[in-house]
Each structure stands twice: as C-alpha cells, then as structure tokens.
mmCIF file of C-alpha atoms and ligand atoms in Angstrom:
data_model
loop_
_atom_site.group_PDB
_atom_site.id
_atom_site.type_symbol
_atom_site.label_atom_id
_atom_site.label_comp_id
_atom_site.label_asym_id
_atom_site.label_seq_id
_atom_site.Cartn_x
_atom_site.Cartn_y
_atom_site.Cartn_z
ATOM 1 C CA MET L 30 0.000 0.000 0.000
ATOM 2 C CA PRO L 31 1.305 3.500 -0.787
ATOM 3 C CA PRO L 32 2.034 5.567 2.358
ATOM 4 C CA ASP L 33 -0.728 7.946 3.523
ATOM 5 C CA PRO L 34 -0.331 11.388 1.972
ATOM 6 C CA ASP L 35 1.271 13.881 4.354
ATOM 7 C CA PRO L 36 -1.579 16.135 5.597
ATOM 8 C CA LEU L 37 0.790 19.077 6.073
ATOM 9 C CA GLU L 38 2.329 18.906 2.602
ATOM 10 C CA GLY L 39 0.249 21.744 1.117
ATOM 11 C CA ALA L 40 0.989 23.952 4.119
ATOM 12 C CA ARG L 41 4.697 23.133 3.892
ATOM 13 C CA GLU L 42 4.735 24.730 0.430
ATOM 14 C CA ARG L 43 3.497 27.966 2.031
ATOM 15 C CA LEU L 44 5.913 28.480 4.936
ATOM 16 C CA VAL L 45 9.394 30.024 4.908
ATOM 17 C CA VAL L 46 11.389 30.248 8.139
ATOM 18 C CA ALA L 47 13.701 33.279 8.154
ATOM 19 C CA LEU L 48 17.093 32.209 9.544
ATOM 20 C CA ASP L 49 17.912 35.667 10.900
ATOM 21 C CA LEU L 50 20.907 34.500 12.907
ATOM 22 C CA ASP L 51 24.414 35.865 13.221
ATOM 23 C CA THR L 52 26.601 32.866 12.526
ATOM 24 C CA PRO L 53 26.547 29.990 10.049
ATOM 25 C CA GLN L 54 26.872 27.563 12.991
ATOM 26 C CA GLU L 55 23.620 28.852 14.528
ATOM 27 C CA ALA L 56 21.894 28.837 11.132
ATOM 28 C CA LEU L 57 22.951 25.275 10.354
ATOM 29 C CA ALA L 58 21.823 24.126 13.814
ATOM 30 C CA ALA L 59 18.429 25.760 13.133
ATOM 31 C CA GLY L 60 18.395 24.198 9.662
ATOM 32 C CA ARG L 61 18.985 20.751 11.197
ATOM 33 C CA ASP L 62 16.212 21.381 13.775
ATOM 34 C CA LEU L 63 13.809 22.292 10.981
ATOM 35 C CA ALA L 64 14.730 19.983 8.088
ATOM 36 C CA GLY L 65 12.012 17.363 7.792
ATOM 37 C CA THR L 66 9.404 19.765 9.224
ATOM 38 C CA VAL L 67 9.645 22.756 6.875
ATOM 39 C CA SER L 68 10.817 22.756 3.287
ATOM 40 C CA ARG L 69 12.073 26.312 2.884
ATOM 41 C CA VAL L 70 14.268 28.773 4.799
ATOM 42 C CA LYS L 71 15.303 32.367 4.132
ATOM 43 C CA VAL L 72 18.877 33.653 4.196
ATOM 44 C CA GLY L 73 19.183 37.445 4.495
ATOM 45 C CA SER L 74 22.159 39.822 4.351
ATOM 46 C CA ARG L 75 22.984 39.356 8.021
ATOM 47 C CA LEU L 76 23.568 35.622 7.733
ATOM 48 C CA PHE L 77 24.980 35.801 4.194
ATOM 49 C CA LEU L 78 27.684 38.262 5.304
ATOM 50 C CA ALA L 79 28.652 35.880 8.109
ATOM 51 C CA GLY L 80 28.413 32.600 6.222
ATOM 52 C CA GLY L 81 28.752 33.477 2.520
ATOM 53 C CA PRO L 82 27.724 31.146 -0.305
ATOM 54 C CA ASP L 83 28.916 28.189 1.800
ATOM 55 C CA VAL L 84 26.065 28.534 4.297
ATOM 56 C CA VAL L 85 23.577 28.516 1.404
ATOM 57 C CA LEU L 86 25.147 25.376 -0.085
ATOM 58 C CA ARG L 87 25.117 23.627 3.287
ATOM 59 C CA LEU L 88 21.454 24.444 3.879
ATOM 60 C CA VAL L 89 20.668 23.083 0.394
ATOM 61 C CA ASP L 90 22.634 19.943 1.373
ATOM 62 C CA LEU L 91 20.285 19.537 4.370
ATOM 63 C CA GLY L 92 17.471 19.183 1.832
ATOM 64 C CA LEU L 93 16.107 22.700 2.413
ATOM 65 C CA ARG L 94 15.040 25.069 -0.342
ATOM 66 C CA VAL L 95 16.690 28.460 0.144
ATOM 67 C CA PHE L 96 15.117 31.878 -0.346
ATOM 68 C CA LEU L 97 18.112 34.234 -0.765
ATOM 69 C CA ASP L 98 16.887 37.640 0.404
ATOM 70 C CA LEU L 99 19.675 40.042 -0.562
ATOM 71 C CA LYS L 100 17.358 42.633 -2.195
ATOM 72 C CA PHE L 101 19.567 43.504 -5.178
ATOM 73 C CA HIS L 102 19.292 47.097 -6.458
ATOM 74 C CA ASP L 103 21.959 48.171 -8.939
ATOM 75 C CA ILE L 104 22.465 48.737 -12.664
ATOM 76 C CA PRO L 105 20.944 45.927 -14.756
ATOM 77 C CA ASP L 106 24.291 44.314 -15.650
ATOM 78 C CA GLN L 107 25.339 44.012 -11.984
ATOM 79 C CA VAL L 108 21.963 42.666 -10.924
ATOM 80 C CA ALA L 109 21.972 40.143 -13.777
ATOM 81 C CA GLY L 110 25.408 38.908 -12.648
ATOM 82 C CA ALA L 111 24.308 38.666 -9.008
ATOM 83 C CA CYS L 112 21.128 36.771 -9.952
ATOM 84 C CA ALA L 113 23.100 34.342 -12.134
ATOM 85 C CA ARG L 114 25.509 33.666 -9.220
ATOM 86 C CA ALA L 115 22.562 33.136 -6.846
ATOM 87 C CA ALA L 116 21.031 30.702 -9.344
ATOM 88 C CA SER L 117 24.313 28.775 -9.483
ATOM 89 C CA LEU L 118 24.047 28.190 -5.691
ATOM 90 C CA GLY L 119 20.776 26.350 -6.247
ATOM 91 C CA VAL L 120 18.535 28.864 -4.457
ATOM 92 C CA ASP L 121 14.821 28.612 -4.960
ATOM 93 C CA LEU L 122 13.793 32.268 -4.556
ATOM 94 C CA LEU L 123 15.694 35.579 -4.571
ATOM 95 C CA THR L 124 14.808 39.249 -4.123
ATOM 96 C CA VAL L 125 15.449 42.484 -6.006
ATOM 97 C CA HIS L 126 14.024 45.988 -5.428
ATOM 98 C CA ALA L 127 11.164 46.841 -7.796
ATOM 99 C CA SER L 128 12.268 50.490 -7.657
ATOM 100 C CA GLY L 129 15.393 49.489 -9.619
ATOM 101 C CA GLY L 130 13.154 49.885 -12.669
ATOM 102 C CA GLY L 131 11.913 47.834 -15.603
ATOM 103 C CA ALA L 132 15.295 47.264 -17.263
ATOM 104 C CA MET L 133 16.824 45.993 -14.012
ATOM 105 C CA LEU L 134 13.837 43.713 -13.345
ATOM 106 C CA ARG L 135 13.947 42.290 -16.883
ATOM 107 C CA ALA L 136 17.706 41.694 -16.513
ATOM 108 C CA ALA L 137 17.124 39.794 -13.241
ATOM 109 C CA SER L 138 14.426 37.667 -14.800
ATOM 110 C CA ALA L 139 16.491 36.919 -17.911
ATOM 111 C CA ALA L 140 19.593 36.023 -15.854
ATOM 112 C CA VAL L 141 17.801 33.385 -13.770
ATOM 113 C CA GLY L 142 16.113 32.063 -16.927
ATOM 114 C CA GLU L 143 19.511 30.825 -18.074
ATOM 115 C CA ALA L 144 19.434 28.308 -15.188
ATOM 116 C CA GLY L 145 16.736 26.355 -17.077
ATOM 117 C CA ALA L 146 14.197 24.214 -15.242
ATOM 118 C CA ALA L 147 15.942 24.716 -11.868
ATOM 119 C CA ARG L 148 15.775 28.481 -12.185
ATOM 120 C CA PRO L 149 15.051 30.420 -8.989
ATOM 121 C CA ARG L 150 11.956 32.580 -8.945
ATOM 122 C CA VAL L 151 12.571 36.324 -8.632
ATOM 123 C CA LEU L 152 10.570 38.359 -6.118
ATOM 124 C CA ALA L 153 10.477 42.156 -6.091
ATOM 125 C CA VAL L 154 10.316 44.239 -2.922
ATOM 126 C CA THR L 155 7.858 47.099 -3.513
ATOM 127 C CA VAL L 156 7.897 49.636 -0.655
ATOM 128 C CA LEU L 157 9.728 48.597 2.514
ATOM 129 C CA THR L 158 7.202 48.192 5.326
ATOM 130 C CA SER L 159 9.467 50.334 7.491
ATOM 131 C CA LEU L 160 8.464 53.335 5.324
ATOM 132 C CA ALA L 161 5.327 55.360 6.089
ATOM 133 C CA GLU L 162 3.267 57.594 3.800
ATOM 134 C CA ALA L 163 5.203 60.678 5.026
ATOM 135 C CA ASP L 164 8.547 59.156 3.987
ATOM 136 C CA LEU L 165 7.419 58.868 0.353
ATOM 137 C CA GLY L 166 7.083 62.661 0.008
ATOM 138 C CA VAL L 167 10.705 63.091 1.128
ATOM 139 C CA LEU L 168 11.678 60.600 -1.583
ATOM 140 C CA GLY L 169 9.827 62.707 -4.183
ATOM 141 C CA ILE L 170 6.994 60.190 -4.597
ATOM 142 C CA SER L 171 3.651 61.985 -4.775
ATOM 143 C CA ARG L 172 1.217 59.054 -5.123
ATOM 144 C CA SER L 173 -0.159 57.328 -2.034
ATOM 145 C CA LEU L 174 1.706 54.435 -0.438
ATOM 146 C CA GLY L 175 -0.970 52.004 -1.647
ATOM 147 C CA ALA L 176 -0.744 53.311 -5.210
ATOM 148 C CA GLN L 177 3.053 53.120 -5.077
ATOM 149 C CA VAL L 178 2.947 49.473 -3.893
ATOM 150 C CA THR L 179 0.410 48.490 -6.580
ATOM 151 C CA GLY L 180 2.255 50.428 -9.296
ATOM 152 C CA LEU L 181 5.601 48.800 -8.460
ATOM 153 C CA ALA L 182 3.998 45.346 -8.229
ATOM 154 C CA GLU L 183 2.449 45.822 -11.678
ATOM 155 C CA LEU L 184 5.801 46.987 -13.061
ATOM 156 C CA ALA L 185 7.386 43.846 -11.576
ATOM 157 C CA ARG L 186 4.849 41.576 -13.220
ATOM 158 C CA ALA L 187 5.121 43.360 -16.572
ATOM 159 C CA SER L 188 8.914 42.931 -16.355
ATOM 160 C CA GLY L 189 8.749 39.136 -16.014
ATOM 161 C CA VAL L 190 9.306 38.934 -12.253
ATOM 162 C CA ASP L 191 7.561 36.013 -10.497
ATOM 163 C CA GLY L 192 6.088 37.811 -7.504
ATOM 164 C CA VAL L 193 6.413 40.494 -4.839
ATOM 165 C CA VAL L 194 7.092 40.734 -1.126
ATOM 166 C CA CYS L 195 4.315 42.694 0.553
ATOM 167 C CA SER L 196 2.817 43.358 3.962
ATOM 168 C CA PRO L 197 -0.162 41.180 4.910
ATOM 169 C CA ARG L 198 -2.273 44.346 4.943
ATOM 170 C CA GLU L 199 -1.541 44.908 1.239
ATOM 171 C CA LEU L 200 -2.810 41.490 0.163
ATOM 172 C CA ALA L 201 -6.423 42.548 -0.269
ATOM 173 C CA ALA L 202 -5.464 45.272 -2.754
ATOM 174 C CA LEU L 203 -2.830 43.262 -4.636
ATOM 175 C CA ARG L 204 -4.425 39.812 -5.008
ATOM 176 C CA PRO L 205 -7.290 40.831 -7.326
ATOM 177 C CA ALA L 206 -4.940 42.865 -9.542
ATOM 178 C CA LEU L 207 -2.229 40.195 -9.579
ATOM 179 C CA PRO L 208 -3.808 36.742 -9.669
ATOM 180 C CA SER L 209 -1.958 33.461 -9.217
ATOM 181 C CA PRO L 210 0.585 32.210 -10.331
ATOM 182 C CA PHE L 211 2.094 35.649 -9.515
ATOM 183 C CA LEU L 212 3.451 35.109 -6.003
ATOM 184 C CA LEU L 213 2.506 37.280 -3.034
ATOM 185 C CA VAL L 214 4.978 36.685 -0.225
ATOM 186 C CA THR L 215 4.342 38.216 3.180
ATOM 187 C CA PRO L 216 6.388 38.616 6.347
ATOM 188 C CA GLY L 217 4.773 40.164 9.437
ATOM 189 C CA ILE L 218 3.027 36.986 10.616
ATOM 190 C CA ARG L 219 2.064 36.853 14.283
ATOM 191 C CA GLY L 220 -0.515 34.811 16.169
ATOM 192 C CA ALA L 221 -3.205 36.541 18.220
ATOM 193 C CA GLY L 222 -1.642 37.471 21.551
ATOM 194 C CA GLU L 223 1.878 36.755 20.288
ATOM 195 C CA GLU L 224 4.526 39.408 20.849
ATOM 196 C CA ALA L 225 4.642 41.609 17.712
ATOM 197 C CA GLN L 226 8.301 42.685 18.220
ATOM 198 C CA ASP L 227 8.923 45.350 15.531
ATOM 199 C CA GLN L 228 6.149 44.111 13.195
ATOM 200 C CA ALA L 229 3.701 47.015 13.374
ATOM 201 C CA ARG L 230 1.128 45.626 10.951
ATOM 202 C CA ALA L 231 1.148 41.902 11.572
ATOM 203 C CA LEU L 232 -1.591 39.323 10.889
ATOM 204 C CA PRO L 233 -2.016 35.705 12.009
ATOM 205 C CA ALA L 234 -0.989 33.044 9.474
ATOM 206 C CA PRO L 235 -4.519 31.769 8.641
ATOM 207 C CA GLU L 236 -5.732 35.309 7.984
ATOM 208 C CA ALA L 237 -2.798 36.023 5.636
ATOM 209 C CA VAL L 238 -3.585 32.803 3.716
ATOM 210 C CA ARG L 239 -7.278 33.741 3.502
ATOM 211 C CA ARG L 240 -6.282 37.131 2.086
ATOM 212 C CA GLY L 241 -4.352 35.427 -0.704
ATOM 213 C CA ALA L 242 -0.739 35.048 0.496
ATOM 214 C CA ASP L 243 1.163 32.323 -1.345
ATOM 215 C CA LEU L 244 4.121 32.218 1.023
ATOM 216 C CA LEU L 245 4.440 33.308 4.654
ATOM 217 C CA VAL L 246 7.822 34.345 6.065
ATOM 218 C CA VAL L 247 8.188 33.792 9.816
ATOM 219 C CA GLY L 248 11.365 34.378 11.778
ATOM 220 C CA ARG L 249 11.528 35.048 15.503
ATOM 221 C CA PRO L 250 8.346 33.207 16.562
ATOM 222 C CA VAL L 251 10.001 29.988 15.307
ATOM 223 C CA LEU L 252 13.675 30.748 16.044
ATOM 224 C CA ARG L 253 13.023 31.760 19.661
ATOM 225 C CA ALA L 254 10.618 28.930 20.481
ATOM 226 C CA PRO L 255 11.711 26.252 22.992
ATOM 227 C CA SER L 256 11.279 23.719 20.149
ATOM 228 C CA ARG L 257 11.657 25.206 16.676
ATOM 229 C CA ALA L 258 10.249 22.113 15.008
ATOM 230 C CA ASP L 259 7.152 22.183 17.267
ATOM 231 C CA ALA L 260 6.615 25.896 16.607
ATOM 232 C CA ALA L 261 6.935 25.339 12.848
ATOM 233 C CA ARG L 262 4.563 22.348 13.003
ATOM 234 C CA ALA L 263 1.968 24.439 14.881
ATOM 235 C CA LEU L 264 2.159 27.069 12.118
ATOM 236 C CA LEU L 265 1.839 24.377 9.437
ATOM 237 C CA ARG L 266 -1.298 23.035 11.142
ATOM 238 C CA GLN L 267 -2.839 26.515 11.222
ATOM 239 C CA ILE L 268 -1.996 27.094 7.555
ATOM 240 C CA SER L 269 -3.312 23.667 6.629
ATOM 241 C CA GLU L 270 -6.645 24.374 8.343
ATOM 242 C CA SER L 271 -7.063 27.662 6.511
ATOM 243 C CA LEU L 272 -6.284 25.951 3.172
ATOM 244 C CA GLY L 273 -9.266 23.666 3.902
HETATM 245 O O1 LIG W 441 11.152 37.637 12.919
HETATM 246 P P1 LIG W 441 10.078 38.009 11.947
HETATM 247 O O2 LIG W 441 8.991 36.966 11.795
HETATM 248 O O3 LIG W 441 9.536 39.395 12.164
HETATM 249 O O4 LIG W 441 10.873 38.004 10.553
HETATM 250 C C1 LIG W 441 10.325 38.480 9.382
HETATM 251 C C2 LIG W 441 11.295 38.352 8.255
HETATM 252 O O5 LIG W 441 10.744 39.000 7.128
HETATM 253 C C3 LIG W 441 12.641 39.013 8.499
HETATM 254 O O6 LIG W 441 13.602 38.203 7.805
HETATM 255 C C4 LIG W 441 12.524 40.362 7.852
HETATM 256 O O7 LIG W 441 13.730 40.824 7.318
HETATM 257 C C5 LIG W 441 11.585 40.043 6.700
HETATM 258 N N1 LIG W 441 10.841 41.189 6.217
HETATM 259 C C6 LIG W 441 9.988 41.952 6.998
HETATM 260 N N2 LIG W 441 9.316 43.003 6.439
HETATM 261 C C7 LIG W 441 9.472 43.261 5.145
HETATM 262 C C8 LIG W 441 10.316 42.505 4.353
HETATM 263 C C9 LIG W 441 11.001 41.460 4.929
HETATM 264 O O8 LIG W 441 9.818 41.694 8.170
HETATM 265 N N3 LIG W 441 8.792 44.251 4.615
#
C-alpha cells in the first residue's frame, strides 16, 4: 500500500522560516532542527555576510530550499550577474528591489532564466514596510503608499518577475490585480496574543492565507521557540486548516 499522503504537505509549500541569525553555525543548527518539518528557509544579508555562499550550499545539502533575500538594487548588468551567481548556488527564490526599474527587473528575470528548469523565482520588494506615507514625500513620490505598492507590483509583473514581497495588509489590494501564479509573499506573521516585536502591521498566518498570500515568512516566533520544530509544526497546522 502506498504511504498515507502527508496532511501538512500543502501547508509546507506555504511556509518560509527566516534564519535571521548571526553565525553559520547557529543557522545550520536551526536548519537541522527544521529539516524534515519545513521545506524552505530564508537567508538574508545578516547571515549571508557571516556565512557566505557556503552557508547557502550547506542548507541546500540539508534538503532545504533556500530563499536568498539580498534585495539587489543596482544597474541591470550588476543585478543580472548577481542573480546568475545566486542561481548557481541552487537557491529557490531571490529578491530584487522593484524600484530598480523595468530594465533591471527584466535583466534579473532573464539572468535566472539561463538556469533552465531549476531556475530560482525572482521576487520584487515594492515599498519597505518600514516606510510610512510621510517618507514617500521626502523621496519625491507623490502618489499614495498604496498606489506606489500596486504600481511597483504591476511593473514587476510586466517585467517578467515572479512575484512580490508585501505586507499582509496589502494582500487585499494586490491579489485581485495580480492573480496566481504571480506570487505574493508576506512577512509580518504573528498569532493573536503573540509578541509583535517590531512588526507594526502583523496578521495571524490563517488570515494572511485567507487574504491570498502564497508564502508566509516567519522568523523570531520559530527561532526563539523552545522547540523550533514544534513551533513550525503548529504554524503548518494553522496554515493547513485555513487551506481547507
Ligand atoms: O522575525 P520576523 O517573523 O519578524 O521576521 C520576518 C522576516 O521578514 C525578516 O527576515 C525580515 O527581514 C523580513 N521582512 C519583513 N518586512 C518586510 C520585508 C522582509 O519583516 N517588509
């Protein structure tokens, strides 16, 4: 008899644990705690500067898919080179800034395309959630924050990018304009009553899924839990329930 299907498999596709740790040793220990429970982890600048490409390769060796979140923003040729190098590490997702413009986004998309079937998907960061409406004026942007997020997300899609990173509060506006398979990836996930830390506009995981998030990025609530695997499994159960 074939084994029973894993009831958390669909949810596992939706969760990314952010390995926001300072050393490759800590990140690999967390990777070992989580491998077998989650399928995907995120490596940001903090860990990448400590562990370099080697930490990415070692996480891939643990059987984890890696989301490389280095938010490239440079002239198209530089970004294309960086995306091609990221693809050669076997990462599954990577980020660029949508505000780098259409030519830069097209260069990123074309560069990963050369990796063939194993190509990473490119996500664009629209407006950093640390920025408020008032900050946009100082940057010379006159449209509202919501219009800026939607405009940059539409530019990303028109430029061949696979999805955007957005706040859970932006999902309701973006999902109808940018249907699947365009990916909406959201950090800022916190359970009711859970400490928000610096996430000012957080939502619980099931609510983010209901609003149309494809992937949820969760860091500290998993990393700081007494058992990381148990905390990740609890999130997977919640996601699974909201997927129905
Ligand atoms: O620890 P926490 O769950 O808040 O981690 C969220 C992750 O998502 C961090 O890696 C953070 O850099 C990232 N992120 C975010 N807000 C954004 C974009 C990325 O919190 N707008």
